[in-house]
Amino acid sequence: MESILLLAHTEADGTLAKPALEALTAAKELGGELTVGLVGRETQAAAGQIAGCGAARILAVTGDAFAQPRYSTDAAAAEALCRAAGTPLVIAPSTSRWARALPGVAYRLGGRVDTHATNLAAQGGAPAVTRWFYRQRMEAVLTRSQRPWVALLDAGCFPAWTGEAGRASVEAVSVEAPQTRTTVTGVQAPPADEQTIRPDAKLLFVAGAGWTKKQADGAVHAAEAETLILGFLRSAKASLGGSKSLVDLSGEGEAVLRFMTHLNQIGQTGATPRHPKGLSACCHGEEPHVVGWRFINQRRAINLDPNCGWARGKADVLYVADAFEVMRQVNSLLA
Ligand SMILES: Cc1cc2nc3c(=O)[nH]c(=O)nc-3n(C[C@H](O)[C@H](O)[C@H](O)COP(=O)(O)OP(=O)(O)OC[C@H]3O[C@@H](n4cnc5c(N)ncnc54)[C@H](O)[C@@H]3O)c2cc1C
């Protein structure tokens, strides 16, 4: 197998996060000689974290300029690491940071990039990248003759590497930080338990537009819908998805679930998250929505309509019931 450079950036605490460790597993399973390239303010702790991974070299670009995610500095660091390692293959986790910077780096190096890889495997001795096309409807396995070949690996496709931490020797690669116009003054984010998108959750809970429609009594119960859904998310630690109809309503300022944004949308024009289980409530289960459930292993839905899309082979279990009643009961059981 060709030699491999694994690119990883450190997190705020100086360590490597799960996606980087998953990409490390992928690189190791592929089998070529491994070089690790680290980027961050400090990289010694991260190098120590993966000291037992068997890498032939660990290279690092360090300094204050490389602590913050920013295209210009990330691309400069990655380019320097690729040149110093000189490997034909470059593997990196598809974090927002690398997804933004590495296509430009591949261009600078005269190479090629493939994003959203879901598998890396040897095919007749050569590396091959698996990815989905046409909104996750077709899966292809690609080989390429161009080098360097950069592959951005999606999270959740490989187990995170685990192994002995220790002391690792790191070769510094010096890079003059490019001029930047952006200064990062801080990060504003909601508390972690207010985040509704939780990629690591065991369950995806999808809310559809039915939550905001007139119910049997002729009235809309959006406020109760909010309480039921948020209550369930808190106790089940589930991730929240929405149908397109529901997230579009939010944008129009109608009676809606206020915590629902376009980032929650699941489907053909939304996200295709990976969770072991999914529960849909008040969502019709139309094909453009359900195509986003491709990687949900066990699917259940609650709908008043026994003829809804879920009933047509799209869910493992369909509860023909009023989702307000069901979720009230579920929440009281969880409490
Ligand atoms: C090109 C294209 C791309 C698209 N991309 C996407 C996409 O990425 N994601 C997506 O979601 N959609 C997408 N759509 C839209 C999709 O086809 C559907 O229109 C949308 O998913 C419908 O949303 P919904 O099921 O929430 O709403 P509705 O179709 O309005 O269904 C609401 C459901 O709630 C049920 N309901 C109401 N009250 C209750 C209750 N008390 N208890 C239980 N059930 C109840 C009703 O029976 C009904 O089935 C796309 C469409 C096109 C044309």
Coordinates of C-alpha atoms and ligand atoms in Angstrom, one line a residue:
M1 CA 0.0 0.0 0.0
E2 CA 1.1 3.6 -0.7
S3 CA 2.3 5.7 2.2
I4 CA -0.2 7.8 4.0
L5 CA -0.3 11.2 5.7
L6 CA -3.0 11.5 8.3
L7 CA -3.9 15.2 8.9
A8 CA -5.4 16.2 12.2
H9 CA -6.0 19.4 14.0
T10 CA -6.1 19.7 17.8
E11 CA -9.2 20.9 19.8
A12 CA -9.2 23.8 22.2
D13 CA -7.8 21.6 25.0
G14 CA -4.9 20.4 22.8
T15 CA -6.2 16.9 22.3
L16 CA -7.5 15.1 19.2
A17 CA -11.3 14.6 18.9
K18 CA -13.1 11.4 17.9
P19 CA -13.3 12.2 14.2
A20 CA -9.5 12.4 14.0
L21 CA -9.1 9.1 15.9
E22 CA -11.6 7.5 13.5
A23 CA -9.6 8.7 10.5
L24 CA -6.5 7.3 12.2
T25 CA -8.2 3.9 12.4
A26 CA -9.0 4.2 8.7
A27 CA -5.4 5.1 7.8
K28 CA -4.1 2.2 9.8
E29 CA -6.5 -0.3 8.3
L30 CA -5.5 0.8 4.9
G31 CA -2.0 -0.4 5.8
G32 CA 0.6 1.9 4.1
E33 CA 3.5 3.5 6.0
L34 CA 1.9 6.2 8.2
T35 CA 3.0 9.7 8.9
V36 CA 0.8 11.9 11.1
G37 CA 0.6 15.7 10.5
L38 CA -0.7 17.8 13.4
V39 CA -1.9 21.4 13.4
G40 CA -2.7 23.5 16.5
R41 CA -1.4 25.9 19.1
E42 CA 0.4 23.1 20.9
T43 CA 0.5 19.5 19.5
Q44 CA 2.6 17.6 22.1
A45 CA -0.4 16.4 24.0
A46 CA -2.1 15.2 20.8
A47 CA 1.1 13.4 19.7
G48 CA 1.3 11.8 23.1
Q49 CA -2.4 10.7 22.8
I50 CA -1.5 8.6 19.7
A51 CA 2.0 7.7 20.7
G52 CA 1.2 4.0 20.3
C53 CA -0.3 4.2 16.8
G54 CA 2.8 3.0 15.1
A55 CA 3.3 6.1 12.9
A56 CA 6.7 6.3 11.3
R57 CA 6.8 10.1 11.8
I58 CA 4.8 12.7 13.5
L59 CA 5.1 16.2 12.0
A60 CA 3.5 19.3 13.4
V61 CA 2.8 22.9 12.5
T62 CA 2.3 24.8 15.8
G63 CA 1.8 28.3 17.0
D64 CA -0.9 30.8 18.0
A65 CA -1.8 31.5 14.4
F66 CA -2.7 27.8 13.9
A67 CA -5.0 27.5 16.9
Q68 CA -8.1 29.0 15.3
P69 CA -10.0 27.5 12.4
R70 CA -9.4 29.8 9.4
Y71 CA -9.0 28.9 5.7
S72 CA -5.7 30.8 5.1
T73 CA -3.8 29.5 8.1
D74 CA -5.2 25.9 8.0
A75 CA -4.5 25.6 4.2
A76 CA -0.9 26.9 4.7
A77 CA -0.3 24.4 7.5
A78 CA -1.8 21.5 5.7
E79 CA 0.1 22.3 2.5
A80 CA 3.4 22.5 4.4
L81 CA 2.7 19.1 6.1
C82 CA 1.8 17.5 2.8
R83 CA 5.0 18.7 1.2
A84 CA 7.1 17.7 4.2
A85 CA 5.5 14.2 4.3
G86 CA 5.5 13.7 0.5
T87 CA 3.0 10.9 0.7
P88 CA 0.8 10.0 -2.3
L89 CA -2.2 9.6 0.0
V90 CA -3.6 12.1 2.5
I91 CA -6.4 11.2 4.8
A92 CA -8.2 13.7 7.1
P93 CA -11.4 13.7 9.1
S94 CA -14.2 15.7 7.5
T95 CA -14.4 18.3 10.2
S96 CA -15.8 21.7 9.2
R97 CA -12.2 23.0 9.4
W98 CA -10.6 20.4 7.1
A99 CA -13.6 20.3 4.7
R100 CA -13.1 24.0 4.2
A101 CA -9.3 24.0 3.7
L102 CA -8.3 20.8 2.1
P103 CA -9.9 21.0 -1.3
G104 CA -7.8 24.2 -1.8
V105 CA -4.7 22.4 -0.6
A106 CA -5.2 19.6 -3.1
Y107 CA -5.4 22.2 -5.8
R108 CA -2.2 23.8 -4.7
L109 CA -0.4 20.5 -4.7
G110 CA -1.7 19.6 -8.2
G111 CA -3.6 16.6 -6.6
R112 CA -7.2 15.6 -6.2
V113 CA -9.6 15.6 -3.3
D114 CA -12.7 13.4 -2.5
T115 CA -15.0 14.6 0.2
H116 CA -17.5 12.7 2.3
A117 CA -15.7 9.4 2.0
T118 CA -17.5 6.7 4.0
N119 CA -14.9 3.9 3.5
L120 CA -11.3 3.5 2.5
A121 CA -10.1 0.1 1.5
A122 CA -7.5 -1.6 -0.6
Q123 CA -8.7 -2.8 -4.0
G124 CA -6.1 -4.9 -5.8
G125 CA -3.3 -3.3 -3.8
A126 CA -4.5 0.3 -4.6
P127 CA -6.5 2.5 -2.3
A128 CA -10.2 3.0 -3.0
V129 CA -12.6 5.6 -1.6
T130 CA -16.3 4.8 -1.1
R131 CA -18.7 7.7 -1.2
W132 CA -22.4 8.3 -2.0
F133 CA -23.7 10.3 -4.9
Y134 CA -27.0 12.0 -5.8
R135 CA -28.0 12.7 -2.2
Q136 CA -27.1 9.3 -0.9
R137 CA -29.0 7.3 -3.5
M138 CA -26.0 5.7 -5.2
E139 CA -22.8 4.4 -3.6
A140 CA -19.6 4.3 -5.7
V141 CA -16.1 3.0 -5.0
L142 CA -13.5 5.2 -6.7
T143 CA -9.8 4.8 -7.5
R144 CA -7.7 7.6 -8.9
S145 CA -4.4 7.8 -10.7
Q146 CA -3.6 11.4 -9.6
R147 CA -1.5 12.0 -6.6
P148 CA -1.5 13.3 -4.0
W149 CA -5.0 12.1 -3.4
V150 CA -6.7 13.7 -0.4
A151 CA -9.7 11.9 1.2
L152 CA -11.9 13.6 3.8
L153 CA -13.5 10.9 5.8
D154 CA -17.0 11.4 7.2
A155 CA -17.5 10.9 11.0
G156 CA -19.0 7.7 12.3
C157 CA -17.7 5.3 9.6
F158 CA -14.8 3.8 11.6
P159 CA -14.3 3.1 15.2
A160 CA -12.1 5.6 17.0
W161 CA -8.5 4.5 17.5
T162 CA -7.7 3.5 21.0
G163 CA -4.2 2.7 22.2
E164 CA -1.5 3.5 24.6
A165 CA -0.7 7.1 25.2
G166 CA 3.0 8.0 25.8
R167 CA 5.8 10.2 24.8
A168 CA 6.1 10.8 21.1
S169 CA 8.8 12.7 19.3
V170 CA 7.4 15.4 17.0
E171 CA 9.2 17.0 14.0
A172 CA 8.4 20.6 13.7
V173 CA 7.5 21.9 10.3
S174 CA 7.9 25.7 10.1
V175 CA 5.4 27.7 8.3
E176 CA 5.2 31.5 8.1
A177 CA 1.6 32.3 9.0
P178 CA -0.1 34.1 6.1
Q179 CA -1.5 37.6 6.7
T180 CA -5.0 37.3 8.0
R181 CA -7.8 39.8 8.1
T182 CA -9.9 37.9 10.7
T183 CA -9.3 38.0 14.4
V184 CA -11.2 35.5 16.5
T185 CA -12.2 37.2 19.7
G186 CA -14.2 34.4 21.2
V187 CA -16.8 31.8 20.7
Q188 CA -20.5 32.2 21.5
A189 CA -22.4 28.9 21.7
P190 CA -25.5 27.7 23.5
P191 CA -24.8 25.4 26.5
A192 CA -24.2 21.8 25.4
D193 CA -27.6 20.6 26.7
E194 CA -29.4 23.2 24.6
Q195 CA -27.9 21.9 21.4
T196 CA -30.6 19.9 19.6
I197 CA -28.3 18.4 17.0
R198 CA -26.3 15.6 18.6
P199 CA -24.5 13.5 16.1
D200 CA -23.5 10.9 18.7
A201 CA -27.0 10.4 20.1
K202 CA -28.4 6.8 20.0
L203 CA -31.8 8.1 18.8
L204 CA -32.8 10.6 16.1
F205 CA -36.2 12.2 16.9
V206 CA -37.8 13.7 13.8
A207 CA -40.6 16.2 14.1
G208 CA -42.9 16.8 11.1
A209 CA -45.2 19.6 10.1
G210 CA -48.1 17.8 11.8
W211 CA -47.0 19.2 15.2
T212 CA -48.1 22.7 14.0
K213 CA -51.3 21.6 12.2
K214 CA -54.9 21.9 13.5
Q215 CA -55.7 19.0 15.8
A216 CA -58.9 17.1 16.4
D217 CA -60.3 20.0 18.5
G218 CA -59.8 22.4 15.6
A219 CA -57.0 24.3 17.3
V220 CA -53.2 24.4 16.9
H221 CA -51.1 23.3 19.9
A222 CA -47.6 24.6 19.0
A223 CA -46.8 25.5 22.5
E224 CA -47.6 22.1 23.9
A225 CA -45.7 20.5 20.9
E226 CA -42.6 22.5 22.0
T227 CA -42.8 21.3 25.6
L228 CA -43.4 17.7 24.6
I229 CA -40.5 17.6 22.1
L230 CA -38.0 19.5 24.2
G231 CA -39.0 17.4 27.3
F232 CA -38.4 14.2 25.3
L233 CA -35.0 15.5 23.9
R234 CA -33.8 16.3 27.3
S235 CA -34.7 13.0 28.9
A236 CA -33.8 10.7 26.0
K237 CA -30.7 12.8 25.0
A238 CA -31.9 12.4 21.4
S239 CA -30.9 14.4 18.4
L240 CA -33.6 16.5 16.8
G241 CA -34.4 16.4 13.1
G242 CA -37.2 18.1 11.2
S243 CA -39.0 17.6 7.9
K244 CA -38.6 20.3 5.3
S245 CA -42.2 21.4 5.7
L246 CA -41.6 22.1 9.3
V247 CA -38.3 23.9 9.1
D248 CA -39.6 26.0 6.2
L249 CA -42.5 27.1 8.4
S250 CA -40.0 28.3 11.0
G251 CA -38.4 30.6 8.3
E252 CA -41.8 32.1 7.5
G253 CA -42.4 33.2 11.1
E254 CA -45.6 31.1 11.4
A255 CA -46.8 29.3 14.6
V256 CA -43.9 27.0 14.9
L257 CA -41.4 25.2 17.0
R258 CA -38.9 28.0 17.8
F259 CA -35.9 25.7 18.3
M260 CA -36.2 24.2 14.8
T261 CA -33.9 25.6 12.1
H262 CA -32.8 24.5 8.6
L263 CA -29.8 22.8 10.2
N264 CA -32.3 20.2 11.6
Q265 CA -33.7 19.3 8.3
I266 CA -33.4 15.6 7.3
G267 CA -33.7 14.5 3.7
Q268 CA -32.8 14.9 0.1
T269 CA -32.1 18.6 0.6
G270 CA -31.1 18.2 4.2
A271 CA -28.9 16.0 6.3
T272 CA -28.3 12.3 6.3
P273 CA -27.2 11.6 9.9
R274 CA -26.1 8.3 11.4
H275 CA -28.0 7.0 14.5
P276 CA -28.8 3.5 15.6
K277 CA -32.5 4.3 15.9
G278 CA -35.0 6.9 14.6
L279 CA -38.4 8.0 15.8
S280 CA -40.5 10.2 13.5
A281 CA -43.7 11.9 14.8
C282 CA -46.2 14.0 12.8
C283 CA -44.2 13.6 9.6
H284 CA -45.7 12.0 6.6
G285 CA -42.6 10.0 5.5
E286 CA -42.4 11.1 1.9
E287 CA -39.5 9.8 -0.2
P288 CA -37.5 13.2 -0.3
H289 CA -37.6 13.1 3.5
V290 CA -37.0 9.4 4.1
V291 CA -34.0 9.3 1.8
G292 CA -32.2 11.2 4.6
W293 CA -32.9 8.2 6.9
R294 CA -30.6 6.0 4.8
F295 CA -28.2 5.4 7.7
I296 CA -30.7 5.0 10.5
N297 CA -30.8 1.3 11.4
Q298 CA -34.2 1.0 13.1
R299 CA -37.0 3.3 12.1
R300 CA -40.3 3.9 13.9
A301 CA -42.9 6.5 13.2
I302 CA -46.1 7.8 14.8
N303 CA -48.8 9.1 12.5
L304 CA -52.5 9.4 12.6
D305 CA -52.7 8.3 9.0
P306 CA -52.4 4.5 8.5
N307 CA -51.7 5.2 4.8
C308 CA -48.8 7.6 5.4
G309 CA -45.5 7.1 3.6
W310 CA -44.0 5.3 6.6
A311 CA -46.6 2.5 6.2
R312 CA -45.3 1.7 2.7
G313 CA -42.2 -0.2 3.8
K314 CA -40.2 2.8 5.0
A315 CA -40.5 2.2 8.8
D316 CA -39.9 -1.0 10.8
V317 CA -42.8 0.0 13.1
L318 CA -45.6 2.5 12.5
Y319 CA -47.7 3.5 15.5
V320 CA -51.1 4.7 14.1
A321 CA -51.8 7.1 17.0
D322 CA -51.9 10.7 18.1
A323 CA -48.3 11.8 18.6
F324 CA -49.4 14.3 21.3
E325 CA -50.9 11.5 23.3
V326 CA -48.0 9.1 22.7
M327 CA -45.3 11.6 23.6
R328 CA -47.2 12.8 26.7
Q329 CA -47.2 9.1 27.9
V330 CA -43.5 8.5 26.8
N331 CA -42.4 11.7 28.7
S332 CA -44.2 10.7 31.8
L333 CA -42.6 7.2 31.7
L334 CA -39.2 8.7 31.2
A335 CA -39.7 11.1 34.0
Ligands
LIG1 C1 -36.9 18.4 -4.6 C2 -37.5 18.2 -3.3 C3 -36.7 18.0 -2.2 C4 -37.2 17.8 -0.9 N1 -36.3 17.6 0.1 C5 -36.8 17.3 1.3 C6 -36.0 17.1 2.4 O1 -34.8 17.2 2.4 N2 -36.6 16.8 3.6 C7 -37.9 16.8 3.8 O2 -38.4 16.5 4.9 N3 -38.7 17.0 2.8 C8 -38.2 17.3 1.6 N4 -39.1 17.6 0.5 C9 -40.5 17.7 0.9 C10 -41.3 16.4 1.1 O3 -41.6 15.9 -0.2 C11 -42.5 16.6 1.9 O4 -43.2 17.6 1.4 C12 -42.2 17.0 3.4 O5 -41.3 16.0 3.9 C13 -43.5 16.9 4.2 O6 -43.3 17.2 5.5 P1 -44.1 16.6 6.7 O7 -44.3 15.2 6.5 O8 -43.6 17.1 8.0 O9 -45.5 17.4 6.5 P2 -46.9 16.9 6.0 O10 -46.8 16.3 4.7 O11 -47.8 18.1 6.2 O12 -47.4 15.7 7.0 C14 -47.8 16.0 8.3 C15 -48.1 14.6 8.9 O13 -48.5 14.8 10.3 C16 -49.5 13.9 10.6 N5 -50.1 14.3 11.8 C17 -50.8 15.5 12.1 N6 -51.2 15.6 13.3 C18 -50.8 14.4 13.9 C19 -50.9 13.9 15.3 N7 -51.5 14.6 16.2 N8 -50.3 12.7 15.5 C20 -49.6 12.0 14.6 N9 -49.5 12.5 13.3 C21 -50.1 13.6 13.0 C22 -50.4 13.9 9.4 O14 -51.1 12.7 9.3 C23 -49.4 14.0 8.2 O15 -49.0 12.7 7.7 C24 -38.6 17.8 -0.7 C25 -39.4 17.9 -1.8 C26 -38.9 18.1 -3.1 C27 -39.8 18.3 -4.3

